[in-house]
CSV table of C-alpha atoms in Angstrom, one decimal:
chain,number,residue,atom,x,y,z
A,56,UNK,CA,33.7,88.6,-2.8
A,57,UNK,CA,32.4,89.7,0.1
A,58,UNK,CA,30.2,93.2,-2.1
A,59,UNK,CA,29.1,90.4,-4.3
A,60,UNK,CA,27.6,88.7,-0.8
A,61,UNK,CA,26.3,91.4,0.1
A,62,UNK,CA,24.3,92.1,-3.0
A,63,UNK,CA,23.3,89.0,-3.6
A,64,UNK,CA,21.8,89.5,-0.5
A,65,UNK,CA,20.6,93.0,-0.5
A,66,UNK,CA,18.9,91.3,-4.6
A,67,UNK,CA,17.4,89.1,-2.5
A,68,UNK,CA,16.1,90.4,0.1
A,69,UNK,CA,14.8,92.9,-2.2
A,70,UNK,CA,13.3,89.9,-4.6
A,71,UNK,CA,11.3,88.3,-1.3
A,72,UNK,CA,10.4,92.5,-0.7
A,73,UNK,CA,8.4,92.7,-3.5
A,74,UNK,CA,7.1,88.6,-3.4
A,75,UNK,CA,5.5,90.3,0.2
A,76,UNK,CA,4.3,93.5,-1.7
A,77,UNK,CA,2.4,91.5,-4.4
A,78,UNK,CA,0.8,89.0,-2.3
A,79,UNK,CA,-0.7,91.4,-0.4
A,80,UNK,CA,-1.9,93.6,-3.2
A,81,UNK,CA,-3.3,90.3,-4.1
A,82,UNK,CA,-5.3,89.8,-1.1
A,83,UNK,CA,-6.1,92.6,-0.4
A,84,UNK,CA,-8.4,92.6,-3.9
A,85,UNK,CA,-9.5,90.0,-2.6
A,86,UNK,CA,-11.5,91.5,-0.4
A,87,UNK,CA,-14.6,93.2,-2.5
A,88,UNK,CA,-17.6,94.4,-0.9
A,89,UNK,CA,-19.5,94.5,-4.1
A,90,UNK,CA,-19.2,90.7,-5.0
A,91,UNK,CA,-19.5,90.4,-1.4
A,92,UNK,CA,-23.1,92.1,-0.8
A,93,UNK,CA,-24.1,91.0,-4.4
A,94,UNK,CA,-24.3,87.5,-3.5
A,95,UNK,CA,-25.1,88.0,-0.2
A,96,UNK,CA,-28.5,89.5,-1.9
A,97,UNK,CA,-28.9,86.9,-3.9
A,98,UNK,CA,-29.0,84.1,-0.5
A,99,UNK,CA,-30.7,86.7,0.5
A,100,UNK,CA,-33.8,86.6,-2.5
A,101,UNK,CA,-33.0,82.0,-2.3
A,102,UNK,CA,-33.9,82.4,0.5
A,103,UNK,CA,-37.2,84.5,0.1
A,104,UNK,CA,-38.9,82.4,-2.1
A,105,UNK,CA,-38.1,79.9,0.2
A,106,UNK,CA,-35.0,78.0,-2.2
A,107,UNK,CA,-34.1,76.8,0.5
A,108,UNK,CA,-31.9,74.1,-0.7
A,109,UNK,CA,-30.1,76.9,-3.6
A,110,UNK,CA,-29.4,79.4,-0.2
A,111,UNK,CA,-27.5,76.9,1.7
A,112,UNK,CA,-25.1,75.5,-1.2
A,113,UNK,CA,-24.8,78.9,-1.7
A,114,UNK,CA,-24.1,79.5,1.3
A,115,UNK,CA,-21.1,76.7,1.1
A,116,UNK,CA,-19.8,78.2,-2.3
A,117,UNK,CA,-18.6,81.7,-0.3
A,118,UNK,CA,-17.7,80.2,2.8
A,119,UNK,CA,-15.3,78.4,0.8
A,120,UNK,CA,-14.2,80.9,-2.0
A,121,UNK,CA,-13.2,83.1,1.2
A,122,UNK,CA,-11.0,80.6,3.1
A,123,UNK,CA,-8.4,80.3,0.0
A,124,UNK,CA,-8.8,83.6,-0.5
A,125,UNK,CA,-7.9,85.7,2.6
A,126,UNK,CA,-5.8,83.0,3.8
A,127,UNK,CA,-2.5,83.5,5.6
A,128,UNK,CA,-0.9,80.4,4.1
A,129,UNK,CA,1.3,79.6,1.5
A,130,UNK,CA,1.2,81.5,-1.1
A,131,UNK,CA,2.2,78.0,-2.9
A,132,UNK,CA,-1.2,75.7,-3.6
A,133,UNK,CA,-1.3,73.1,-5.2
A,134,UNK,CA,-3.4,73.5,-8.4
A,135,UNK,CA,-6.6,71.5,-7.1
A,136,UNK,CA,-7.1,73.7,-4.8
A,137,UNK,CA,-6.8,76.1,-7.2
A,138,UNK,CA,-10.1,74.3,-9.2
A,139,UNK,CA,-12.1,74.4,-5.6
A,140,UNK,CA,-11.7,78.2,-5.5
A,141,UNK,CA,-12.5,79.2,-9.7
A,142,UNK,CA,-15.4,76.6,-9.1
A,143,UNK,CA,-16.8,77.8,-6.2
A,144,UNK,CA,-16.4,81.3,-7.5
A,145,UNK,CA,-17.7,80.6,-11.4
A,146,UNK,CA,-20.8,78.9,-9.2
A,147,UNK,CA,-21.4,81.9,-7.2
A,148,UNK,CA,-21.6,83.8,-10.6
A,149,UNK,CA,-23.9,80.7,-12.2
A,150,UNK,CA,-26.3,81.7,-10.0
A,151,UNK,CA,-26.1,85.0,-10.1
A,152,UNK,CA,-26.3,85.9,-13.7
A,153,UNK,CA,-28.4,82.6,-14.3
A,154,UNK,CA,-28.0,81.5,-18.1
A,155,UNK,CA,-25.7,83.8,-19.3
A,156,UNK,CA,-23.0,81.8,-19.8
A,157,UNK,CA,-21.6,78.4,-18.6
A,158,UNK,CA,-18.4,77.2,-18.0
A,159,UNK,CA,-16.3,74.2,-18.4
A,160,UNK,CA,-13.8,73.1,-16.4
A,161,UNK,CA,-11.2,70.3,-17.6
A,162,UNK,CA,-8.2,69.9,-15.8
A,163,UNK,CA,-6.0,66.9,-16.2
A,164,UNK,CA,-5.4,64.9,-13.6
A,165,UNK,CA,-1.6,64.5,-13.6
A,166,UNK,CA,-1.4,68.3,-13.5
A,167,UNK,CA,-3.9,68.4,-10.3
A,168,UNK,CA,-1.0,67.9,-8.0
A,169,UNK,CA,1.2,70.2,-9.5
A,170,UNK,CA,2.0,73.9,-7.4
A,171,UNK,CA,0.7,77.3,-8.4
A,172,UNK,CA,1.5,80.7,-6.5
A,173,UNK,CA,-2.0,81.1,-4.6
A,174,UNK,CA,-5.2,83.2,-6.8
A,175,UNK,CA,-3.6,83.2,-9.5
A,176,UNK,CA,-7.2,81.8,-11.6
A,177,UNK,CA,-9.6,83.7,-9.8
A,178,UNK,CA,-8.9,87.5,-12.5
A,179,UNK,CA,-9.0,86.2,-15.5
A,180,UNK,CA,-12.5,84.9,-14.3
A,181,UNK,CA,-13.7,87.3,-13.3
A,182,UNK,CA,-12.3,88.8,-16.0
A,183,UNK,CA,-13.6,87.0,-18.3
A,184,UNK,CA,-16.6,87.5,-17.1
A,185,UNK,CA,-17.5,90.7,-17.0
A,186,UNK,CA,-15.8,91.5,-20.5
A,187,UNK,CA,-15.4,89.0,-22.6
A,188,UNK,CA,-19.3,87.3,-21.4
A,189,UNK,CA,-20.6,91.3,-21.3
A,190,UNK,CA,-19.5,90.6,-25.9
A,191,UNK,CA,-21.4,87.1,-25.9
A,192,UNK,CA,-24.6,87.2,-28.5
A,193,UNK,CA,-27.3,84.7,-26.5
A,194,UNK,CA,-25.6,82.0,-23.7
A,195,UNK,CA,-21.8,83.0,-23.6
A,196,UNK,CA,-18.7,80.2,-22.5
A,197,UNK,CA,-15.5,80.5,-20.1
A,198,UNK,CA,-13.6,76.9,-20.1
A,199,UNK,CA,-11.4,76.0,-18.5
A,200,UNK,CA,-8.7,73.9,-18.9
A,201,UNK,CA,-4.9,72.8,-18.2
A,202,UNK,CA,-2.2,69.7,-19.8
A,203,UNK,CA,1.6,68.8,-19.7
A,204,UNK,CA,3.7,71.1,-22.3
A,205,UNK,CA,7.0,69.8,-22.1
A,206,UNK,CA,8.1,70.0,-18.8
A,207,UNK,CA,5.8,73.1,-18.5
A,208,UNK,CA,2.4,73.2,-17.1
A,209,UNK,CA,-0.1,75.3,-18.8
A,210,UNK,CA,-3.2,76.4,-18.0
A,211,UNK,CA,-6.0,78.6,-20.1
A,212,UNK,CA,-8.8,80.3,-19.4
A,213,UNK,CA,-11.0,81.4,-22.8
A,214,UNK,CA,-14.7,82.8,-23.1
A,215,UNK,CA,-16.7,83.6,-26.5
A,216,UNK,CA,-16.8,87.5,-26.4
A,217,UNK,CA,-14.8,89.5,-29.8
A,218,UNK,CA,-11.9,88.9,-29.3
A,219,UNK,CA,-9.1,92.2,-29.4
A,220,UNK,CA,-8.0,93.9,-32.3
A,221,UNK,CA,-4.8,92.4,-33.6
A,222,UNK,CA,-2.7,95.7,-32.1
A,223,UNK,CA,-4.4,95.4,-29.2
A,224,UNK,CA,-2.6,92.2,-28.9
A,225,UNK,CA,0.0,92.7,-29.3
A,226,UNK,CA,0.6,96.1,-26.7
A,227,UNK,CA,-1.5,93.3,-23.8
A,228,UNK,CA,1.7,90.6,-25.0
A,229,UNK,CA,4.8,93.5,-25.8
A,230,UNK,CA,3.7,95.1,-21.7
A,231,UNK,CA,3.1,91.0,-20.0
A,232,UNK,CA,6.4,90.1,-21.5
A,233,UNK,CA,8.7,93.5,-21.0
A,234,UNK,CA,7.6,93.4,-16.9
A,235,UNK,CA,5.7,96.6,-17.6
A,236,UNK,CA,3.6,98.0,-15.4
A,237,UNK,CA,0.3,96.2,-16.8
A,238,UNK,CA,-2.6,97.8,-14.8
A,239,UNK,CA,-3.4,101.0,-17.4
A,240,UNK,CA,-3.4,98.2,-19.5
A,241,UNK,CA,-5.0,95.6,-18.4
A,242,UNK,CA,-7.0,96.0,-14.7
A,243,UNK,CA,-5.0,95.8,-11.5
A,244,UNK,CA,-6.0,92.7,-10.9
A,245,UNK,CA,-4.2,90.5,-14.4
A,246,UNK,CA,-1.1,92.8,-13.8
A,247,UNK,CA,-0.5,91.7,-10.7
A,248,UNK,CA,-0.6,88.0,-11.1
A,249,UNK,CA,1.9,88.3,-14.4
A,250,UNK,CA,3.8,89.9,-11.5
A,251,UNK,CA,3.4,88.0,-9.1
A,252,UNK,CA,4.3,84.4,-11.5
A,253,UNK,CA,7.6,86.0,-13.2
A,254,UNK,CA,8.3,86.8,-9.3
A,255,UNK,CA,8.1,83.2,-8.7
A,256,UNK,CA,8.9,81.5,-11.1
A,257,UNK,CA,11.1,83.8,-14.0
A,258,UNK,CA,10.5,86.0,-16.8
A,259,UNK,CA,10.4,83.0,-18.6
A,260,UNK,CA,6.6,82.2,-17.1
A,261,UNK,CA,3.6,84.5,-17.0
A,262,UNK,CA,0.7,85.0,-19.3
A,263,UNK,CA,-0.1,85.3,-23.1
A,264,UNK,CA,-2.9,87.1,-24.7
A,265,UNK,CA,-4.6,85.4,-28.2
A,266,UNK,CA,-7.4,85.4,-30.0
A,267,UNK,CA,-10.2,82.0,-29.8
A,268,UNK,CA,-11.3,80.7,-32.7
A,269,UNK,CA,-15.1,81.0,-33.0
A,270,UNK,CA,-14.4,84.9,-30.7
A,271,UNK,CA,-13.2,85.8,-27.8
A,272,UNK,CA,-10.1,85.1,-25.9
A,273,UNK,CA,-8.2,82.5,-25.1
A,274,UNK,CA,-5.3,84.2,-21.9
A,275,UNK,CA,-2.1,81.3,-21.4
A,276,UNK,CA,-0.7,80.5,-17.7
A,277,UNK,CA,2.5,79.7,-18.3
A,278,UNK,CA,4.6,78.2,-15.8
A,279,UNK,CA,7.1,75.2,-14.2
A,280,UNK,CA,6.2,71.6,-13.0
A,281,UNK,CA,6.2,72.1,-9.5
A,282,UNK,CA,4.5,69.2,-7.3
């Protein structure tokens, strides 16, 4: 009996350490010098062109983005705050890239108070911009939406790029489901998101990839309902 308790305590300690390391890794990944430098350069250009109002909005968006990103508070935040973080990120990127893409955010109101692991969506949106949008002909679309499915929250990040082959999708989803090291397949950010979701919610939750009708990718975030 005592040995079983000892083993359970060691297991809990190990899980907590994995969560701590995963959170630290994602926080470090958020402090991206190139993103900060490029945004500051865009603000400088706006100021030089006399577009002070747009420059001020961009400074506010950048400030709010990093306030949420590097805050050492709870690892779990309301979805409403996660969406605020994403809106700031998308505003900055759209100001930088002009009319290369448009975006839509459509989350059901009842979903907003539910909790989510912080910084879940930003790596998915970043991936959609830098990979999905580069493949788009003409103006690209990024859409973030979410609703309840039974006793779960489903959030979706979709882009209008070219999508993937069935073989690529199968390899990605197999990696995500097996909780393997997906960094080599998906890149560090996506693999880390999936790892953090499973550490916090259990192995039946996490990410899933599928092709979007008409072209592009849909990434589904599946989490339990917590308020």
